[in-house]
CSV table of C-alpha atoms in Angstrom, one decimal:
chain,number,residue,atom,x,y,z
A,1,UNK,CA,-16.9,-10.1,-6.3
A,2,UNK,CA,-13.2,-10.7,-5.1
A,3,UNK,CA,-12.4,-7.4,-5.4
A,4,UNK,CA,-15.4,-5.9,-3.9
A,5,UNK,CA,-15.1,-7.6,-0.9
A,6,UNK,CA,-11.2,-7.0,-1.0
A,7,UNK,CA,-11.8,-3.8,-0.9
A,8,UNK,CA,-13.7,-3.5,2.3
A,9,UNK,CA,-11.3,-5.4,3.7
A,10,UNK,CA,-8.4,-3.4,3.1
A,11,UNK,CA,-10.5,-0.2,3.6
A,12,UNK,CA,-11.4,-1.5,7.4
A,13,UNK,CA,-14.8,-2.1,6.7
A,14,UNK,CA,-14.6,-5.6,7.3
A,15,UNK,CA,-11.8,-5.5,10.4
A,16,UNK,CA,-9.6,-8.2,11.9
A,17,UNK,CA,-12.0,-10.6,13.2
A,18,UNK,CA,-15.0,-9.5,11.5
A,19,UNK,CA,-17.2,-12.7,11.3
A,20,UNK,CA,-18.4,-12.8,7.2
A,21,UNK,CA,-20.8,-15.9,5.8
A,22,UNK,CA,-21.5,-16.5,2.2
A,23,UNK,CA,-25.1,-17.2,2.8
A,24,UNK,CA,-25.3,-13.7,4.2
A,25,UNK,CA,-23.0,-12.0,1.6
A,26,UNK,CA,-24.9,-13.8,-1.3
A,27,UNK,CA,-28.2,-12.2,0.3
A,28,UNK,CA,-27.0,-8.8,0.9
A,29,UNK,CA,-25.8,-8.0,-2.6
A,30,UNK,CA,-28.4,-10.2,-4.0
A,31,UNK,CA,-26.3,-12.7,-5.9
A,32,UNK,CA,-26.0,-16.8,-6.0
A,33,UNK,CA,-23.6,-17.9,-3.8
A,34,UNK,CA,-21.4,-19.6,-6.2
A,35,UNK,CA,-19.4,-16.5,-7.2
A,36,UNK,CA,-19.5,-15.4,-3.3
A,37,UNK,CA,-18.0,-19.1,-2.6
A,38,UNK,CA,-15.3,-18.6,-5.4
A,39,UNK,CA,-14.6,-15.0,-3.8
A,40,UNK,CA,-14.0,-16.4,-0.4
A,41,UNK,CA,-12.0,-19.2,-1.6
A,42,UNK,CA,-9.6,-16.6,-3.3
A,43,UNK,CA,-10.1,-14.5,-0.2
A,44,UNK,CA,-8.4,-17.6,2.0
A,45,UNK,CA,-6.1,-18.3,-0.2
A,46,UNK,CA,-4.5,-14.9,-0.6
A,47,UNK,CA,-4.5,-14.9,3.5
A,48,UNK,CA,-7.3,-12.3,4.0
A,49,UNK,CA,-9.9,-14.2,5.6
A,50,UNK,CA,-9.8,-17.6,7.7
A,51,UNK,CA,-12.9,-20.3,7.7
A,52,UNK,CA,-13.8,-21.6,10.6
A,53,UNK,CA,-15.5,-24.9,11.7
A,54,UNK,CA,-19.1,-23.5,11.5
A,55,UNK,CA,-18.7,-22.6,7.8
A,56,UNK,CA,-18.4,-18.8,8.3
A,57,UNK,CA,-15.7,-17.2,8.2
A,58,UNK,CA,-13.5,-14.2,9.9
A,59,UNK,CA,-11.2,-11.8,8.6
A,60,UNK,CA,-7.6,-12.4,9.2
A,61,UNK,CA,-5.4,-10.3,11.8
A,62,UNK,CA,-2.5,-8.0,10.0
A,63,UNK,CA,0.7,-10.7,10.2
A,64,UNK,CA,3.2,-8.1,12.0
A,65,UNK,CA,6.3,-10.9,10.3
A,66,UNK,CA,5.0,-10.4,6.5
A,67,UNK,CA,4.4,-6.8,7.2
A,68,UNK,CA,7.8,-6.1,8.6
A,69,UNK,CA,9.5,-8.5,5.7
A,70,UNK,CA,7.7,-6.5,3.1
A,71,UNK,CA,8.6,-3.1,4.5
A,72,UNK,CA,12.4,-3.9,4.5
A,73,UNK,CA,11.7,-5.3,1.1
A,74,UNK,CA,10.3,-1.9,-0.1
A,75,UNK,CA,12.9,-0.4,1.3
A,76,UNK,CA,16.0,-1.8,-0.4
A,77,UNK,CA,14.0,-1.7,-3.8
A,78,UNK,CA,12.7,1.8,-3.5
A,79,UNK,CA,16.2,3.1,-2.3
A,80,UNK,CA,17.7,1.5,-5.3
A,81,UNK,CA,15.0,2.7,-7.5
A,82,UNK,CA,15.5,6.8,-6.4
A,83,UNK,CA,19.1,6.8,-7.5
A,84,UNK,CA,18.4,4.7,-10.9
A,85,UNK,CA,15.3,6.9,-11.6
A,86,UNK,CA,17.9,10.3,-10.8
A,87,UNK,CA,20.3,8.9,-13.2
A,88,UNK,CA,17.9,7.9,-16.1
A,89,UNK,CA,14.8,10.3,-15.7
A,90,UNK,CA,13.8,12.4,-18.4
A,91,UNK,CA,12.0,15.4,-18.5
A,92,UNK,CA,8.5,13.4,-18.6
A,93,UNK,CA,9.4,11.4,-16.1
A,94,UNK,CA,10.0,14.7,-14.1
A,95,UNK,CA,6.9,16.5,-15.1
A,96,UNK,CA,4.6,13.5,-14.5
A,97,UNK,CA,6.1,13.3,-10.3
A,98,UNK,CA,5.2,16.9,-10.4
A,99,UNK,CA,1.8,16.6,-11.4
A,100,UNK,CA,1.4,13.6,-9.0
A,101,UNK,CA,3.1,15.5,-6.5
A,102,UNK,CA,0.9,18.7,-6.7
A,103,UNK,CA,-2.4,16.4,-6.1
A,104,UNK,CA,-1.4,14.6,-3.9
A,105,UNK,CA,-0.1,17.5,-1.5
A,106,UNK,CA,-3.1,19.5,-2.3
A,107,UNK,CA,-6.4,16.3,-1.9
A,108,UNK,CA,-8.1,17.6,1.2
A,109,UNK,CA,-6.9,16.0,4.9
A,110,UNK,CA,-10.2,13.9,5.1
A,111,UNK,CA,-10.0,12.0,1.7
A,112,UNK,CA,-7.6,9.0,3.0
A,113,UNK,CA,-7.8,6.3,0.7
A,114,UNK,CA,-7.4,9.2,-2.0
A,115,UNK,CA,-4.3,10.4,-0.4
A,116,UNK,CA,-3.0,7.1,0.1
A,117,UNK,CA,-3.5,6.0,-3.4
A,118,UNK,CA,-1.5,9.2,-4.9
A,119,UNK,CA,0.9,8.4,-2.3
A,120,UNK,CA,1.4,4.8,-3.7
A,121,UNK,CA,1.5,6.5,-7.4
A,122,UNK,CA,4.6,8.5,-6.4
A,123,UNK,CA,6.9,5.7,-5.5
A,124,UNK,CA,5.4,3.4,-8.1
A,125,UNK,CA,6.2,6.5,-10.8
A,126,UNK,CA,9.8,6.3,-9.4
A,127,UNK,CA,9.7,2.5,-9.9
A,128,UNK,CA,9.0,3.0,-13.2
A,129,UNK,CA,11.5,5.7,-14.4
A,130,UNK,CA,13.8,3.0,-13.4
A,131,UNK,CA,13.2,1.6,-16.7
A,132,UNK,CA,13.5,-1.7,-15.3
A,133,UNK,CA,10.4,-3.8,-15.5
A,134,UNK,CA,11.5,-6.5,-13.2
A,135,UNK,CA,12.0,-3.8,-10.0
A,136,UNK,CA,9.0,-2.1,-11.2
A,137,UNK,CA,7.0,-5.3,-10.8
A,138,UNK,CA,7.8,-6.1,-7.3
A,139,UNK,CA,7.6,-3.1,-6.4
A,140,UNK,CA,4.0,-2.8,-7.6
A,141,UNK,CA,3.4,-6.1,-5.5
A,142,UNK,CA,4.9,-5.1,-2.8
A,143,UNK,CA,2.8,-1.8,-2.5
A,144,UNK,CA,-0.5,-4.3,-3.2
A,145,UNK,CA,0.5,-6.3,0.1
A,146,UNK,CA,1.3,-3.2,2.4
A,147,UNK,CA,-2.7,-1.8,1.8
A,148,UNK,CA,-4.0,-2.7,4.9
A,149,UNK,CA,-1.5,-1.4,6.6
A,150,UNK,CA,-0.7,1.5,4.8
A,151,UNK,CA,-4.6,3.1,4.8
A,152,UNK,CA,-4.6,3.5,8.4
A,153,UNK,CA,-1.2,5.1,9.1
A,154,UNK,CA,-2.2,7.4,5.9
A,155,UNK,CA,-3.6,10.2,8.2
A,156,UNK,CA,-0.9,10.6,10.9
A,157,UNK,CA,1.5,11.0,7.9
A,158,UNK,CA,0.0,13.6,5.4
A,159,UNK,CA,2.1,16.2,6.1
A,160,UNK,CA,5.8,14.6,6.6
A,161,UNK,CA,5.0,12.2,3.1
A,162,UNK,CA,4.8,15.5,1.0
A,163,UNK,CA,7.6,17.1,2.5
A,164,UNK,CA,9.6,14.0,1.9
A,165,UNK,CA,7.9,13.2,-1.4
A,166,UNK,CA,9.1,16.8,-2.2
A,167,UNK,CA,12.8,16.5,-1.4
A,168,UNK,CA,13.4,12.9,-3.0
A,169,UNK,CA,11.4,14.4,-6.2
A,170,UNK,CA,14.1,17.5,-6.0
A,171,UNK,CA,17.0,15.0,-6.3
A,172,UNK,CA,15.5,13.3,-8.9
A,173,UNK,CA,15.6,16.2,-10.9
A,174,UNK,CA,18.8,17.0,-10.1
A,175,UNK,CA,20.5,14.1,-11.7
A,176,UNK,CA,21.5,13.7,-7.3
A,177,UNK,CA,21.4,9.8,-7.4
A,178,UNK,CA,23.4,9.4,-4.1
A,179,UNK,CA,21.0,11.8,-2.4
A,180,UNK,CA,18.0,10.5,-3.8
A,181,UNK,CA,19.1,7.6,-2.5
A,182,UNK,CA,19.7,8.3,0.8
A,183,UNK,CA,16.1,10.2,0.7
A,184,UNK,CA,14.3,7.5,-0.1
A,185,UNK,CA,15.7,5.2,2.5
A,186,UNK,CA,15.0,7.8,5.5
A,187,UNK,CA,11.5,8.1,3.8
A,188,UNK,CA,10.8,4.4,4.2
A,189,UNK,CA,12.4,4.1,7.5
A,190,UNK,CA,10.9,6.7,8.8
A,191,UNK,CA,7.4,4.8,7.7
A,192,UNK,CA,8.6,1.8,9.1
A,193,UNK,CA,8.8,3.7,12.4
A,194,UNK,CA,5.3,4.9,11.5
A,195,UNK,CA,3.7,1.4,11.3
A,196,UNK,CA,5.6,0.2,14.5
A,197,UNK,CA,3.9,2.8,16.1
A,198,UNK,CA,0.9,2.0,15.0
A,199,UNK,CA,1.1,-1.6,15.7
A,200,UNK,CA,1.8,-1.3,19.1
A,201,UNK,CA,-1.1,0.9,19.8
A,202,UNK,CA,-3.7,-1.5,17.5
A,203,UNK,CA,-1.8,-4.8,18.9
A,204,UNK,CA,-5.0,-7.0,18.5
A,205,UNK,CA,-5.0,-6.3,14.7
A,206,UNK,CA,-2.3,-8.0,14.5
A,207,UNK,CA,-0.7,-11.6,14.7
């Protein structure tokens, strides 16, 4: 149930401000409303939805302070993560970013959440040739907390993520830790300039 209803959340279904009840959830799907009560509750806790006096419920605005903290966040992990991953990849390692590489530049230009999920599978692939489980596991967080924000600046970014996904991959596998490095900074900046953006022209999703 949590995750159902997480889901439209973070695919823009359910927007900023979109008024929710549990009476009216429990009805739609058809359930008691004990597990759409326990949903909810995780749902306010986790910071996606608010309650209101009424006993409804809306979903919560985008904080721009959490999103801007986790994006600098992601980017002094990730950068360190490219030149660990150049110095200890292996030839798996190399061949499984290919393969993610290759779908993700080739899933057709309508097929968002696709694309943005492959997207997220290349820099978490990276994470993980790190061979450090603790950077990994942030980093996995950190990419879990950037969804709703990261879906809707998905389209404007297709074609500059593959090219970029493509260069940082190259260093990879060219043992170039310094460049990879300096890659995968740009790359993250360069999103960071891409949500800005996108905040200032969607300012009442935010808070």
């Amino acid at each position: 149930m949590y995750n159902a209803l997480l889901e439209k959340i973070v695919d823009g279904d359910y927007p900023p401000g979109y008024s929710l009840s549990i009476r009216e959830i429990s009805q739609q799907i058809e359930v008691s409303r004990t597990p759409v009560k326990e949903a909810f509750s995780r749902l306010v806790y986790d910071g996606y939805i608010e309650p209101l006096p009424n006993r409804s419920f809306i979903v919560a605005r985008i904080s721009t302070t959490e999103v801007l903290e986790l994006l600098e966040v992601r980017e002094a992990l990730e950068r360190s993560a490219a030149f660990y991953a150049a110095q200890r990849r292996t030839d798996t390692v190399i061949a499984e970013l290919q393969r993610i590489s290759e779908y993700h530049r080739n899933i057709p230009a309508d097929e968002i959440a696709e694309i943005a999920l492959w997207d997220k599978k290349f820099h978490l692939a990276i994470a993980r040739a790190t061979y450090n489980q603790q950077m990994f596991g942030i980093l996995e967080k950190v990419f879990e907390k950037l969804t709703r924000i990261s879906l809707p600046i998905t389209r404007d970014r297709i074609a500059d993520s593959v090219r970029q996904h493509e260069a940082i991959l190259d260093a990879i596998r060219a043992h170039n830790a310094d460049e990879a490095r300096r890659l995968m900074s740009d790359h993250d900046r360069d999103v960071l300039a891409s949500v800005k953006a996108y905040q200032y022209q969607n300012i009442h999703l935010f808070k």
